[in-house]
GROMACS .gro file of N, CA and C in nm:
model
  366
    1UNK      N    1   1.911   3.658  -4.255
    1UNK     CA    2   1.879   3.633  -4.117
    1UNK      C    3   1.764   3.534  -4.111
    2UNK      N    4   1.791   3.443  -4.016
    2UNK     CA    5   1.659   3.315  -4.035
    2UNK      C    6   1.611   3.348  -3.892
    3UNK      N    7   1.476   3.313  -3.851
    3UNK     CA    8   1.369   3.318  -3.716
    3UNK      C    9   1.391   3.184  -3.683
    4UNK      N   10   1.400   3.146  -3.587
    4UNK     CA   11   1.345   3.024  -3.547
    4UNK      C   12   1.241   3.065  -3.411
    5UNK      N   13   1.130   3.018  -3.462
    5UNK     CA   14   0.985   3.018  -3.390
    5UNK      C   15   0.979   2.871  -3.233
    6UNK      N   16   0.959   2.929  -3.118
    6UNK     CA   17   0.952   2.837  -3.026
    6UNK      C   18   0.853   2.818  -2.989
    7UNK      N   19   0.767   2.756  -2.890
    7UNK     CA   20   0.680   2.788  -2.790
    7UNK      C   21   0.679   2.708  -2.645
    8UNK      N   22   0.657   2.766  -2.541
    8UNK     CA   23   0.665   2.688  -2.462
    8UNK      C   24   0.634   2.780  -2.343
    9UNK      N   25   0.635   2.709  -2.205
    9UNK     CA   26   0.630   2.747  -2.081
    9UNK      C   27   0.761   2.774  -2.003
   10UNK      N   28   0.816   2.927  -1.922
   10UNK     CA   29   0.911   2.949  -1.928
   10UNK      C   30   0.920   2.943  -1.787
   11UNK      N   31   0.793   2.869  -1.669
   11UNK     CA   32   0.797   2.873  -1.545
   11UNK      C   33   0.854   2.751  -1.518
   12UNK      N   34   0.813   2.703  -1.347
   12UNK     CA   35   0.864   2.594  -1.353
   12UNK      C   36   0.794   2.444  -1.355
   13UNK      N   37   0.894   2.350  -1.456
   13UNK     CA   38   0.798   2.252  -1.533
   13UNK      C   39   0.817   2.162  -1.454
   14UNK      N   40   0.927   2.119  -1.287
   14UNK     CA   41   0.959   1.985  -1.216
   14UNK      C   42   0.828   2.017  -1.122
   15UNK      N   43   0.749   1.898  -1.090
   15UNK     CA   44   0.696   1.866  -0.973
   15UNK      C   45   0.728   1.804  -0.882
   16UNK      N   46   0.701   1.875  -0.698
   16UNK     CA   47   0.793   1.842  -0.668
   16UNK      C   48   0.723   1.674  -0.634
   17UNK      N   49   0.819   1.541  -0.580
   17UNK     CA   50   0.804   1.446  -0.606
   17UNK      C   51   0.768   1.398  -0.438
   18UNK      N   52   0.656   1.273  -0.454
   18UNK     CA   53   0.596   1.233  -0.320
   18UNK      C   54   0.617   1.093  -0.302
   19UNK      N   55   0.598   1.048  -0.161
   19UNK     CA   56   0.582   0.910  -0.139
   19UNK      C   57   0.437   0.901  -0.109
   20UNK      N   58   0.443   0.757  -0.115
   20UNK     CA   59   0.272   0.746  -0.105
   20UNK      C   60   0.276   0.655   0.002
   21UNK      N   61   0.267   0.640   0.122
   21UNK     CA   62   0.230   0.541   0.250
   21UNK      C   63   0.099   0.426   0.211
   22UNK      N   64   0.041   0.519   0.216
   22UNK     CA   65  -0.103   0.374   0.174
   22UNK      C   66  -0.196   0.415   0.100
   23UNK      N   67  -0.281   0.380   0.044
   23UNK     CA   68  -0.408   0.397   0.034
   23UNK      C   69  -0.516   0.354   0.071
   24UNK      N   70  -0.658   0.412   0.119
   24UNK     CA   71  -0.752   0.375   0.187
   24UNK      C   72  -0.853   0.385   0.065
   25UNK      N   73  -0.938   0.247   0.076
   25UNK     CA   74  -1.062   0.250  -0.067
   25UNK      C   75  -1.138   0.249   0.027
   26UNK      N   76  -1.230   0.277   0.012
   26UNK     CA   77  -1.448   0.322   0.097
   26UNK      C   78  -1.529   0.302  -0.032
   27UNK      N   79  -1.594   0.194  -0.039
   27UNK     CA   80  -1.717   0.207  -0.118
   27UNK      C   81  -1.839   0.211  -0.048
   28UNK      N   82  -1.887   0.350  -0.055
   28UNK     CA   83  -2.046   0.409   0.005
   28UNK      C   84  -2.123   0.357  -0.094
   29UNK      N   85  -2.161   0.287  -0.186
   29UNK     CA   86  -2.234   0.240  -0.316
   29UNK      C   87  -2.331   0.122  -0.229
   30UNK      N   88  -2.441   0.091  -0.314
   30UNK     CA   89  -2.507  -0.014  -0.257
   30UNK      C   90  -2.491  -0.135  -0.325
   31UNK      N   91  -2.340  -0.131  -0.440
   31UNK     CA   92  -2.358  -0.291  -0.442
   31UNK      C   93  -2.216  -0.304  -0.463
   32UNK      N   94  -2.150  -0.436  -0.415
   32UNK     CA   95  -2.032  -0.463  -0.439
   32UNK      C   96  -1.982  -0.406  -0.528
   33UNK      N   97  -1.812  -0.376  -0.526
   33UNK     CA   98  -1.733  -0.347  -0.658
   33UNK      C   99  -1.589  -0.352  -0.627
   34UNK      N  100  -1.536  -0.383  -0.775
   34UNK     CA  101  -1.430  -0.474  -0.771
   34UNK      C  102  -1.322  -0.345  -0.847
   35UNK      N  103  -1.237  -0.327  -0.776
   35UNK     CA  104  -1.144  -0.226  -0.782
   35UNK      C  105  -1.035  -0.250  -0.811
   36UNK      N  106  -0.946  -0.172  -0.912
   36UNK     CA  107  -0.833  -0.278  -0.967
   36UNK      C  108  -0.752  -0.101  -0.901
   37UNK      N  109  -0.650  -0.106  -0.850
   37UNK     CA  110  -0.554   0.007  -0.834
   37UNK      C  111  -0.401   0.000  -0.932
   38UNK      N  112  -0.349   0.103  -0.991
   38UNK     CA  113  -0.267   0.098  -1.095
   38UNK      C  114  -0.113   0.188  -1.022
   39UNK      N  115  -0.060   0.178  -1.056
   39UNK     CA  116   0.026   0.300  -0.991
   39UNK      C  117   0.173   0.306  -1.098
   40UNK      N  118   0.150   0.476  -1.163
   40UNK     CA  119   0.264   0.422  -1.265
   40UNK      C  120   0.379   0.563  -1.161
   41UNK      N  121   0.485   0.549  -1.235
   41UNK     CA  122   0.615   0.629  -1.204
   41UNK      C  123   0.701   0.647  -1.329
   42UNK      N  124   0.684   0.779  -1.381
   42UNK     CA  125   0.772   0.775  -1.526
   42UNK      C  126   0.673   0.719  -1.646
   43UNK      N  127   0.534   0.671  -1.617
   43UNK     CA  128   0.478   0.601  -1.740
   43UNK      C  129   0.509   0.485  -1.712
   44UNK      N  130   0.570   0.392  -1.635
   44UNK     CA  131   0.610   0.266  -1.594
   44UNK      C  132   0.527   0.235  -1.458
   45UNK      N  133   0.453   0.092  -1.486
   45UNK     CA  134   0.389   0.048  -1.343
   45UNK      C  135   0.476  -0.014  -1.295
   46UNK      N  136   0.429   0.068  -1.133
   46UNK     CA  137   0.507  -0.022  -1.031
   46UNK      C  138   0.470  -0.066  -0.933
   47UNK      N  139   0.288  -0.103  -0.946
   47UNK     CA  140   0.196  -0.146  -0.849
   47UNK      C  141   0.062  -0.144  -0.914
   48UNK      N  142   0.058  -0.250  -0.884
   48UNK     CA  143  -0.126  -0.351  -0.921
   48UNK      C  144  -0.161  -0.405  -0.855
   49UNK      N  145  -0.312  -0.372  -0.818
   49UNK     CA  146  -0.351  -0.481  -0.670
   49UNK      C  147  -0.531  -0.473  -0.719
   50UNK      N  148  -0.574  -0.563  -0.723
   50UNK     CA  149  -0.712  -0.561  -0.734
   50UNK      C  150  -0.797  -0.637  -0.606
   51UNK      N  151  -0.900  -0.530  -0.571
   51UNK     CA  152  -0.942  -0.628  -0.467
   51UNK      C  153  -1.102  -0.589  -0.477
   52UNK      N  154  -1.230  -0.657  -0.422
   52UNK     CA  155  -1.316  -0.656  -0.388
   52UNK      C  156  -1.375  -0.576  -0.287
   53UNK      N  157  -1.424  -0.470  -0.285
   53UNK     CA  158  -1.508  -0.392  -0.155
   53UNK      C  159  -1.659  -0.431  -0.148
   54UNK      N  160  -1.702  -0.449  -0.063
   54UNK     CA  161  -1.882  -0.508  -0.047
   54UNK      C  162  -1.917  -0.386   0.011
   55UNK      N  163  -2.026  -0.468   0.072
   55UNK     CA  164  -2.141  -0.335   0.111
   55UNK      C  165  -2.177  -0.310   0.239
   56UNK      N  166  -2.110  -0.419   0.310
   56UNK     CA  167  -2.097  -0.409   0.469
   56UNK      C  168  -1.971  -0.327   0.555
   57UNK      N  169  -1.982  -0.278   0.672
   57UNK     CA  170  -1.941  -0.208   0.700
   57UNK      C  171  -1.800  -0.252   0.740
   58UNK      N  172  -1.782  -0.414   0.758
   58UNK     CA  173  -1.664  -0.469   0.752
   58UNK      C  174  -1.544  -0.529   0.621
   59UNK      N  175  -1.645  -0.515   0.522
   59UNK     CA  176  -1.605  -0.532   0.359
   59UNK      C  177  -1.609  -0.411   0.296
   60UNK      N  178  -1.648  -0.292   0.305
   60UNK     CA  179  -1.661  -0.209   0.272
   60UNK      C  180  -1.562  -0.100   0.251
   61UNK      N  181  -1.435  -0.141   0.315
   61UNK     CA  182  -1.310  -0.060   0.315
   61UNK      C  183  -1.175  -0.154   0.301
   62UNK      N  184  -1.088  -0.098   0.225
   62UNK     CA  185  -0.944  -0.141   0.240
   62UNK      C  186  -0.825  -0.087   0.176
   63UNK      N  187  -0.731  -0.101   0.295
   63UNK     CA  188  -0.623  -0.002   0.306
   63UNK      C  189  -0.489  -0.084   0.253
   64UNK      N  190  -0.483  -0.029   0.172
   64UNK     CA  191  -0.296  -0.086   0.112
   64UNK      C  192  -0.158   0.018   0.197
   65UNK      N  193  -0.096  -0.077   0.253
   65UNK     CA  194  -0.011   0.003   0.330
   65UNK      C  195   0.123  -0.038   0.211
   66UNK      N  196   0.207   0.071   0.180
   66UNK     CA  197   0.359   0.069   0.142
   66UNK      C  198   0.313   0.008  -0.007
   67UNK      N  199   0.233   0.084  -0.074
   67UNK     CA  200   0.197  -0.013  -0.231
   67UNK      C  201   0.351   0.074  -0.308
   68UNK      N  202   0.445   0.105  -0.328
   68UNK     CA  203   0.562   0.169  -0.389
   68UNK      C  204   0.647   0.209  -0.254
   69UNK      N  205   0.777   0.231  -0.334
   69UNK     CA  206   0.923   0.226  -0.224
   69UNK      C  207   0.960   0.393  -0.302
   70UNK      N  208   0.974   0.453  -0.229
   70UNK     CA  209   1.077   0.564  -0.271
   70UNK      C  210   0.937   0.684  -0.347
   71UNK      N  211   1.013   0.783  -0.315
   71UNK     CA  212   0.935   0.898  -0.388
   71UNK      C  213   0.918   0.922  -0.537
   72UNK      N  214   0.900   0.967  -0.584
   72UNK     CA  215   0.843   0.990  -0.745
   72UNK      C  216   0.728   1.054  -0.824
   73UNK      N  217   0.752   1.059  -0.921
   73UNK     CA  218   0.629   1.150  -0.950
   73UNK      C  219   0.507   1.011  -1.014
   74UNK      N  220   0.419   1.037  -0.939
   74UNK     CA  221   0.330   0.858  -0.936
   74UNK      C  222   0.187   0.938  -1.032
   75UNK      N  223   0.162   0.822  -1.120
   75UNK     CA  224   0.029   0.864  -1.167
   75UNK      C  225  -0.082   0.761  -1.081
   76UNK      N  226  -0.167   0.767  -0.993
   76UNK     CA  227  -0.242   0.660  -0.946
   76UNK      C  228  -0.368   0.696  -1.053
   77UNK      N  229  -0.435   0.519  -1.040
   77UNK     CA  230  -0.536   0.485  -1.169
   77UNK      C  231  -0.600   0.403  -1.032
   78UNK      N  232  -0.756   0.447  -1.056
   78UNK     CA  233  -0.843   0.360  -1.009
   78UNK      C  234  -0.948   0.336  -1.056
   79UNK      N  235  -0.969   0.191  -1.144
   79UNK     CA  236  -1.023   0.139  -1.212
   79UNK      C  237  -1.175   0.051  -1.121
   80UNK      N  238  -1.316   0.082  -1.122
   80UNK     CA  239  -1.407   0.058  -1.099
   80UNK      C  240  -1.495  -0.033  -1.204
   81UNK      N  241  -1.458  -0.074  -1.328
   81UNK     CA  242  -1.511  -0.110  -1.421
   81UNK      C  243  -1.599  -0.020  -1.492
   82UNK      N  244  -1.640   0.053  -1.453
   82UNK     CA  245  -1.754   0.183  -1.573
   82UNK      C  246  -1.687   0.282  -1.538
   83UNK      N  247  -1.634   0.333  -1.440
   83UNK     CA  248  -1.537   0.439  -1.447
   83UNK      C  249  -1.400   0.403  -1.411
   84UNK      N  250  -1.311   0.467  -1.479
   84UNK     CA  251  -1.156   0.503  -1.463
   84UNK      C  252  -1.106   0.604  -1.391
   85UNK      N  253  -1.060   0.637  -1.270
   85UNK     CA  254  -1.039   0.788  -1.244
   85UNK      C  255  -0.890   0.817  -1.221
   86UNK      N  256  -0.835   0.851  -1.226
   86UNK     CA  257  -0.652   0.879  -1.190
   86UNK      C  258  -0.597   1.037  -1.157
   87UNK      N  259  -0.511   1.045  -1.058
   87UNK     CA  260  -0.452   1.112  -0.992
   87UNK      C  261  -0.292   1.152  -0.988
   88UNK      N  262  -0.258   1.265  -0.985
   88UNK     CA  263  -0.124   1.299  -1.011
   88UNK      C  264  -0.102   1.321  -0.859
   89UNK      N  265  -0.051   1.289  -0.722
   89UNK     CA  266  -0.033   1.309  -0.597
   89UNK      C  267   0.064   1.447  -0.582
   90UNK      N  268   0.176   1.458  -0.697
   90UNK     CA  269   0.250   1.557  -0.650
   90UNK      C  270   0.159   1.674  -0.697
   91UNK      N  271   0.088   1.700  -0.770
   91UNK     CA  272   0.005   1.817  -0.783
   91UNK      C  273  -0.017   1.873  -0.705
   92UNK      N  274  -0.073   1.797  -0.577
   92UNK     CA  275  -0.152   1.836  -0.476
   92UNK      C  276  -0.055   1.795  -0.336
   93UNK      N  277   0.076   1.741  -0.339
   93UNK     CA  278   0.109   1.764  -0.212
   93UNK      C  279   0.153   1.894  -0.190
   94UNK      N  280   0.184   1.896  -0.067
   94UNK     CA  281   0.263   2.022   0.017
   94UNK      C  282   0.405   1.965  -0.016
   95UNK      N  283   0.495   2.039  -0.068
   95UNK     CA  284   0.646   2.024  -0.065
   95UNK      C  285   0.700   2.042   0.038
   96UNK      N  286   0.624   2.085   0.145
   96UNK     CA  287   0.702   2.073   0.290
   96UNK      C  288   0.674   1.903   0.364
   97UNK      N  289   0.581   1.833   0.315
   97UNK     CA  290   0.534   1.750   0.364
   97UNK      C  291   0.500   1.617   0.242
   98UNK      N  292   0.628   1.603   0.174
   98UNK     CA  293   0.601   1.543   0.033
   98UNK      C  294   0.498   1.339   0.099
   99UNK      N  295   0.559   1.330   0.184
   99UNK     CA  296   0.487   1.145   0.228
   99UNK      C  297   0.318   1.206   0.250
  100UNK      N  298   0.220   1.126   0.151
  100UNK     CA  299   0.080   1.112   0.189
  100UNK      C  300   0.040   0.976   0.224
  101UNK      N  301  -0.070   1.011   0.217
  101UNK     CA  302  -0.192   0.857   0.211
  101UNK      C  303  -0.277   0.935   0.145
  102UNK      N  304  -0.335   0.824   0.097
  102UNK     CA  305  -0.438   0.861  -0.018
  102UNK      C  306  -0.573   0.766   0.058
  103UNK      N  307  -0.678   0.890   0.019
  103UNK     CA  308  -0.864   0.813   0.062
  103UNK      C  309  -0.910   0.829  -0.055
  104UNK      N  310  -0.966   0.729  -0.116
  104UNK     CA  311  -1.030   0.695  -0.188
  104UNK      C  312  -1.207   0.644  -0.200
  105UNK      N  313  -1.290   0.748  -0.218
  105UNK     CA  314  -1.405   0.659  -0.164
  105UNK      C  315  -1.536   0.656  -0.279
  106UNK      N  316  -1.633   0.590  -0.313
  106UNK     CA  317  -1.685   0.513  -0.415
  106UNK      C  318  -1.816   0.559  -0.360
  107UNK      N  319  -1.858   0.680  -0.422
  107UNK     CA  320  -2.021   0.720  -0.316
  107UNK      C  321  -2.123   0.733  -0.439
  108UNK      N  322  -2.219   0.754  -0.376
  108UNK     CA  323  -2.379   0.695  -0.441
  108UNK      C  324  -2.352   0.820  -0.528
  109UNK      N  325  -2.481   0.791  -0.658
  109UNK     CA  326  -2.490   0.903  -0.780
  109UNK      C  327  -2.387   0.855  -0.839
  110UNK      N  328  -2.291   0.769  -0.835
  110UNK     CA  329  -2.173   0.753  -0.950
  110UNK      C  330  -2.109   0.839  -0.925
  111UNK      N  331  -2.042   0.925  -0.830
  111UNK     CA  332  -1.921   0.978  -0.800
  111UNK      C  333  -1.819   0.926  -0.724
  112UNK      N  334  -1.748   0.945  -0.699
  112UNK     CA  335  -1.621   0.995  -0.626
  112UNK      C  336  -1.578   1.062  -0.562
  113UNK      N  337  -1.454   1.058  -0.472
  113UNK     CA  338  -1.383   1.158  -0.417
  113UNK      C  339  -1.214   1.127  -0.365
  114UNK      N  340  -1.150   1.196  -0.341
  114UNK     CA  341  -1.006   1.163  -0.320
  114UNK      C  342  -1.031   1.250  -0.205
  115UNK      N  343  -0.917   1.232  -0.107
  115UNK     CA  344  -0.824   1.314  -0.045
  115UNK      C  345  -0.721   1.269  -0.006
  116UNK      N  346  -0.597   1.388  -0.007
  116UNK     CA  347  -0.490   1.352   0.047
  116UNK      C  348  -0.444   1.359   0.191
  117UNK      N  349  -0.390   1.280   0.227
  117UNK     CA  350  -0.308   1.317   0.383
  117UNK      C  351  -0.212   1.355   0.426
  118UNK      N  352  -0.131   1.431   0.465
  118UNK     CA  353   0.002   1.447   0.494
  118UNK      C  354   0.037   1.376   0.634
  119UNK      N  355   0.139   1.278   0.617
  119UNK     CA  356   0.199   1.183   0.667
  119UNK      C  357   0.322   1.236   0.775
  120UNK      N  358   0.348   1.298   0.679
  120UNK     CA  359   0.506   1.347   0.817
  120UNK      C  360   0.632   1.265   0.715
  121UNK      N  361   0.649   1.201   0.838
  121UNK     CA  362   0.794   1.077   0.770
  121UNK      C  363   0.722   0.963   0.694
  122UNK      N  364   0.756   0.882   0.619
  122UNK     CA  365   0.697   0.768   0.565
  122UNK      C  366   0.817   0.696   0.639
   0.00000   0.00000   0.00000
């Protein structure tokens, strides 16, 4: 008689999958910074956009509307130059309400913060 030894997780391993409407960047920081946004699906990018946020209250924000088509399970990457931070969206949506927007904002002390939105329809 031979064993064969497994291991694994016997719950459930699909997440469920989101669209992403836009994203909103806010840098609260006191000096310019140059923000590169990544967006993979499957390990494959399917959105790059780098842009500049300043320190005024009219440079200081910007919103990507429709950066990906169709739902998926998205890894977002937001690249600041000294920090990297990235996000799994379906983690954290509601499966009743899979379309978000994403806030993104760049605050003093060298942190961060995300939140998500629930959208409704995209």
């Amino acid at each position: 008689m031979r064993w064969i030894l497994t291991s694994g997780c016997l719950g459930q391993t699909d997440q469920p999958t989101t669209k992403i409407a836009w994203i909103h960047l806010e840098n609260n920081r006191d000096e310019a910074r140059h923000v590169t946004v990544v967006i993979e699906r499957n390990d494959e990018e399917v959105f790059r956009a780098t842009t500049q946020l300043g320190t005024s209250v009219e440079q200081s924000t910007r919103r990507i509307d429709d950066p990906v088509k169709g739902a998926g399970h998205y890894t977002v990457y937001f690249d600041i130059g000294d920090q990297v931070v990235h996000l799994r969206p379906s983690e954290y949506a509601d499966v009743t309400d899979p379309c978000v927007g994403i806030q993104y904002a760049f605050r003093d002390q060298e942190t961060t913060g995300f939140e998500l939105k629930p959208i409704g329809e995209c």
